[in-house]
CSV table of C-alpha atoms in Angstrom, one decimal:
chain,number,residue,atom,x,y,z
A,26,MET,CA,43.6,3.7,2.6
A,27,LYS,CA,43.8,2.2,-0.8
A,28,SER,CA,41.4,3.8,-3.4
A,29,ARG,CA,40.8,2.3,-6.8
A,30,GLY,CA,39.0,3.5,-9.9
A,31,ALA,CA,38.1,2.1,-13.3
A,32,PRO,CA,39.7,2.8,-16.6
A,33,GLU,CA,36.6,4.8,-17.7
A,34,LYS,CA,35.9,8.1,-15.9
A,35,SER,CA,32.6,10.0,-16.0
A,36,GLU,CA,32.5,13.8,-16.0
A,37,SER,CA,28.8,13.7,-14.9
A,38,GLY,CA,29.6,13.4,-11.2
A,39,GLY,CA,26.6,11.1,-11.0
A,40,GLY,CA,23.6,13.0,-12.3
A,41,GLY,CA,21.0,10.4,-13.2
A,42,THR,CA,23.2,7.4,-13.4
A,43,PRO,CA,25.0,6.8,-10.0
A,44,SER,CA,28.7,6.8,-9.9
A,45,TRP,CA,30.7,4.6,-7.6
A,46,HIS,CA,34.0,4.6,-5.8
A,47,CYS,CA,35.7,1.9,-3.8
A,48,TRP,CA,38.6,1.6,-1.4
A,49,GLU,CA,40.1,-0.8,1.0
A,50,ASN,CA,40.4,-0.4,4.8
A,51,ALA,CA,41.0,-2.8,7.7
A,52,TRP,CA,37.4,-4.1,7.3
A,53,GLY,CA,37.8,-5.1,3.7
A,54,TRP,CA,36.8,-3.5,0.5
A,55,CYS,CA,34.2,-0.7,0.8
A,56,GLY,CA,32.2,1.0,-1.9
A,57,VAL,CA,29.7,3.9,-2.3
A,58,ALA,CA,27.3,4.5,-5.1
A,59,TYR,CA,26.3,8.2,-5.3
A,60,THR,CA,24.5,10.8,-7.3
A,61,ARG,CA,24.8,14.6,-7.1
A,62,LYS,CA,22.3,14.4,-4.2
A,63,GLY,CA,24.4,12.1,-2.0
A,64,ILE,CA,25.2,8.5,-1.2
A,65,ARG,CA,22.8,6.2,-2.8
A,66,ARG,CA,24.3,2.9,-1.6
A,67,PHE,CA,27.1,1.7,0.6
A,68,THR,CA,28.7,-1.7,1.2
A,69,PHE,CA,31.6,-2.9,3.2
A,70,GLY,CA,33.6,-6.0,4.1
A,71,GLU,CA,34.0,-7.3,0.6
A,72,GLU,CA,36.9,-9.6,-0.1
A,73,GLY,CA,38.0,-7.8,-3.3
A,74,MET,CA,37.0,-5.4,-6.0
A,75,ASP,CA,35.3,-8.2,-8.0
A,76,ALA,CA,33.1,-9.1,-5.1
A,77,LEU,CA,32.3,-5.4,-4.6
A,78,ALA,CA,31.4,-4.9,-8.2
A,79,ARG,CA,29.2,-8.0,-8.1
A,80,ARG,CA,27.3,-6.7,-5.1
A,81,PHE,CA,26.7,-3.3,-6.8
A,82,ALA,CA,25.7,-5.0,-10.1
A,83,GLY,CA,23.4,-7.2,-8.2
A,84,GLY,CA,21.1,-4.3,-7.7
A,85,GLY,CA,20.6,-4.1,-11.5
A,86,ALA,CA,21.6,-0.5,-11.6
A,87,ARG,CA,24.0,0.8,-14.2
A,88,LEU,CA,26.9,2.5,-12.4
A,89,ILE,CA,29.8,4.7,-13.6
A,90,TRP,CA,33.0,4.0,-11.8
A,91,GLU,CA,34.8,7.1,-10.5
A,92,LYS,CA,38.5,6.9,-9.6
A,93,ALA,CA,38.4,10.2,-7.7
A,94,PRO,CA,35.0,11.0,-6.1
A,95,PRO,CA,33.8,14.6,-5.7
A,96,PRO,CA,34.7,16.4,-2.4
A,97,ALA,CA,31.4,15.5,-0.6
A,98,VAL,CA,31.8,11.8,-1.4
A,99,ALA,CA,35.5,12.0,-0.4
A,100,GLY,CA,34.3,13.5,2.9
A,101,ALA,CA,31.8,10.6,3.3
A,102,VAL,CA,34.7,8.1,2.7
A,103,GLU,CA,36.6,9.8,5.5
A,104,GLN,CA,33.7,9.6,7.8
A,105,ILE,CA,33.2,5.9,7.0
A,106,ASP,CA,36.8,5.1,7.7
A,107,GLY,CA,36.6,7.2,10.9
A,108,TYR,CA,33.7,5.0,12.0
A,109,PHE,CA,35.6,1.8,11.3
A,110,ASP,CA,38.7,3.2,13.1
A,111,GLY,CA,36.5,3.9,16.2
A,112,LEU,CA,36.9,7.7,15.8
A,113,LEU,CA,33.4,8.6,14.6
A,114,ARG,CA,30.1,7.9,16.2
A,115,GLU,CA,27.6,9.8,14.1
A,116,PHE,CA,27.5,10.4,10.4
A,117,SER,CA,26.7,13.7,8.6
A,118,VAL,CA,26.8,12.2,5.1
A,119,PRO,CA,24.4,13.5,2.4
A,120,LEU,CA,22.1,10.6,1.3
A,121,ASP,CA,20.1,10.2,-1.9
A,122,LEU,CA,17.1,8.1,-0.7
A,123,GLU,CA,14.7,9.0,-3.5
A,124,GLY,CA,12.2,6.3,-4.3
A,125,TYR,CA,11.6,4.9,-0.9
A,126,THR,CA,8.3,4.9,0.9
A,127,ASP,CA,7.5,7.5,3.7
A,128,PHE,CA,7.3,4.6,6.2
A,129,THR,CA,10.7,3.3,5.2
A,130,LEU,CA,12.2,6.8,5.5
A,131,ARG,CA,10.6,7.3,8.9
A,132,VAL,CA,12.1,4.0,10.1
A,133,TRP,CA,15.6,4.9,8.8
A,134,GLU,CA,15.3,8.4,10.5
A,135,ALA,CA,14.3,6.8,13.8
A,136,VAL,CA,17.1,4.2,13.7
A,137,SER,CA,19.5,7.0,13.0
A,138,GLY,CA,18.6,8.3,16.5
A,139,VAL,CA,19.7,5.1,18.3
A,140,PRO,CA,22.9,6.1,20.0
A,141,TYR,CA,26.3,4.6,19.1
A,142,GLY,CA,26.8,1.4,21.0
A,143,GLY,CA,23.1,1.2,21.9
A,144,THR,CA,20.3,-1.1,20.6
A,145,VAL,CA,16.5,-0.9,20.2
A,146,SER,CA,14.0,-3.7,19.4
A,147,TYR,CA,12.1,-3.9,16.2
A,148,GLY,CA,8.9,-3.4,18.3
A,149,GLU,CA,10.3,-0.3,20.1
A,150,LEU,CA,11.3,1.2,16.7
A,151,ALA,CA,7.8,0.5,15.4
A,152,ARG,CA,6.3,2.4,18.3
A,153,LYS,CA,8.8,5.3,17.7
A,154,VAL,CA,7.5,5.7,14.1
A,155,GLY,CA,3.9,5.6,15.2
A,156,ALA,CA,3.2,2.1,14.0
A,157,PRO,CA,2.9,-0.1,17.1
A,158,GLY,CA,2.5,-3.8,16.1
A,159,ALA,CA,4.4,-3.2,12.9
A,160,ALA,CA,7.7,-4.8,14.0
A,161,ARG,CA,7.9,-7.0,10.9
A,162,ALA,CA,7.3,-4.0,8.6
A,163,VAL,CA,10.1,-2.3,10.4
A,164,GLY,CA,12.3,-5.3,9.8
A,165,ARG,CA,11.5,-5.2,6.1
A,166,ALA,CA,12.3,-1.4,5.9
A,167,LEU,CA,15.6,-2.1,7.6
A,168,GLY,CA,16.3,-4.9,5.2
A,169,ALA,CA,15.9,-2.4,2.3
A,170,ASN,CA,18.5,-0.1,3.9
A,171,PRO,CA,21.0,0.8,1.1
A,172,ALA,CA,23.6,2.3,3.4
A,173,PRO,CA,24.2,0.0,6.4
A,174,VAL,CA,26.4,1.5,9.1
A,175,ILE,CA,25.6,5.0,7.9
A,176,ILE,CA,21.9,4.2,8.6
A,177,PRO,CA,22.7,2.1,11.6
A,178,CYS,CA,20.2,-0.8,11.1
A,179,HIS,CA,22.7,-3.1,12.9
A,180,ARG,CA,21.5,-1.5,16.2
A,181,VAL,CA,18.1,-3.1,16.0
A,182,ILE,CA,17.6,-6.4,17.7
A,183,ARG,CA,14.8,-8.8,18.7
A,184,LYS,CA,12.9,-8.0,21.9
A,185,ASN,CA,14.3,-11.2,23.5
A,186,GLY,CA,17.9,-9.9,22.9
A,187,GLY,CA,18.5,-12.0,19.8
A,188,LEU,CA,20.2,-10.4,16.8
A,189,GLY,CA,17.5,-10.5,14.2
A,190,GLY,CA,18.4,-10.0,10.6
A,191,PHE,CA,21.1,-7.9,8.9
A,192,SER,CA,21.8,-7.5,5.1
A,193,ARG,CA,25.4,-8.5,5.6
A,194,GLY,CA,24.7,-11.4,7.9
A,195,ALA,CA,24.7,-12.1,11.6
A,196,GLY,CA,28.5,-12.2,11.8
A,197,TRP,CA,28.8,-8.7,10.6
A,198,LYS,CA,26.0,-7.5,12.8
A,199,THR,CA,27.7,-9.0,15.9
A,200,ARG,CA,31.1,-7.5,14.8
A,201,LEU,CA,29.6,-4.0,14.4
A,202,LEU,CA,27.9,-4.1,17.7
A,203,GLU,CA,31.0,-5.3,19.5
A,204,HIS,CA,33.1,-2.7,17.6
A,205,GLU,CA,30.8,0.1,19.0
A,206,ARG,CA,30.8,-1.3,22.5
A,207,LYS,CA,34.5,-1.6,22.5
A,208,PHE,CA,35.0,2.0,21.5
A,209,LEU,CA,32.5,3.2,24.1
A,210,TRP,CA,34.7,1.6,26.7
A,211,VAL,CA,37.8,3.1,25.2
A,212,ARG,CA,36.3,6.6,25.4
A,213,ARG,CA,35.2,6.1,29.0
A,214,LEU,CA,38.7,4.9,30.0
A,215,GLU,CA,40.3,7.8,28.3
A,216,ARG,CA,38.1,10.2,30.3
A,217,ALA,CA,38.8,8.5,33.6
C-alpha cells in the first residue's frame, strides 16, 4: 500500500476542519476525509492524487492533508484495503455523519444491514425504514452517501434487477457487486 501526504501537516487531527489521507491500492487511489469523530467522506478508484484532490475539493470543504493519519483512521484504511482484497465483509469504522437528516441516516443504517454479496431494491429498503412508497427518496439518500463501500449503497438495485444509480457510476457498481459475489464463492469453496 502506498500512502502519500502533503507538505503541510496539521496537529489538530481534524477537529472542526476535516483532515484527509490518501493511498493507492489495486483499485486505484483512495482517500478518506475525517474528523475526531470518524470518517466524514471516502472515495476510491481515482486515477491519481490530483483527481482525488479534485473530488475532495469538489465538495467545497476546506481540508487539511495528513501524511500519517491517527490510529483509528489507519485502522479504517486497513479495513478498506481488506474489503478490496476480499478479506473483509463488514466494516466497523467510526463515521462522522453529522448534518444529515434522520431519514437519510435511517436509510444508511438499513443498507448497512444488507449482507455482503446481497442486494435489496430501493422499494424494499424504503419499507425497511418505514416509508413504503418512498423509493425515490431512498435513492436520493443513497446518492448523498459520503462513504460508498463503507455504507454499502452499491447493494441497492431496481426492483426489476437493473442497477440503478451509484455515485461512482454504473461500472463501479457492477464491479463492486461482482467483487463481493466472487469472494462469496471463494469462501464457500474454501469451506468445502
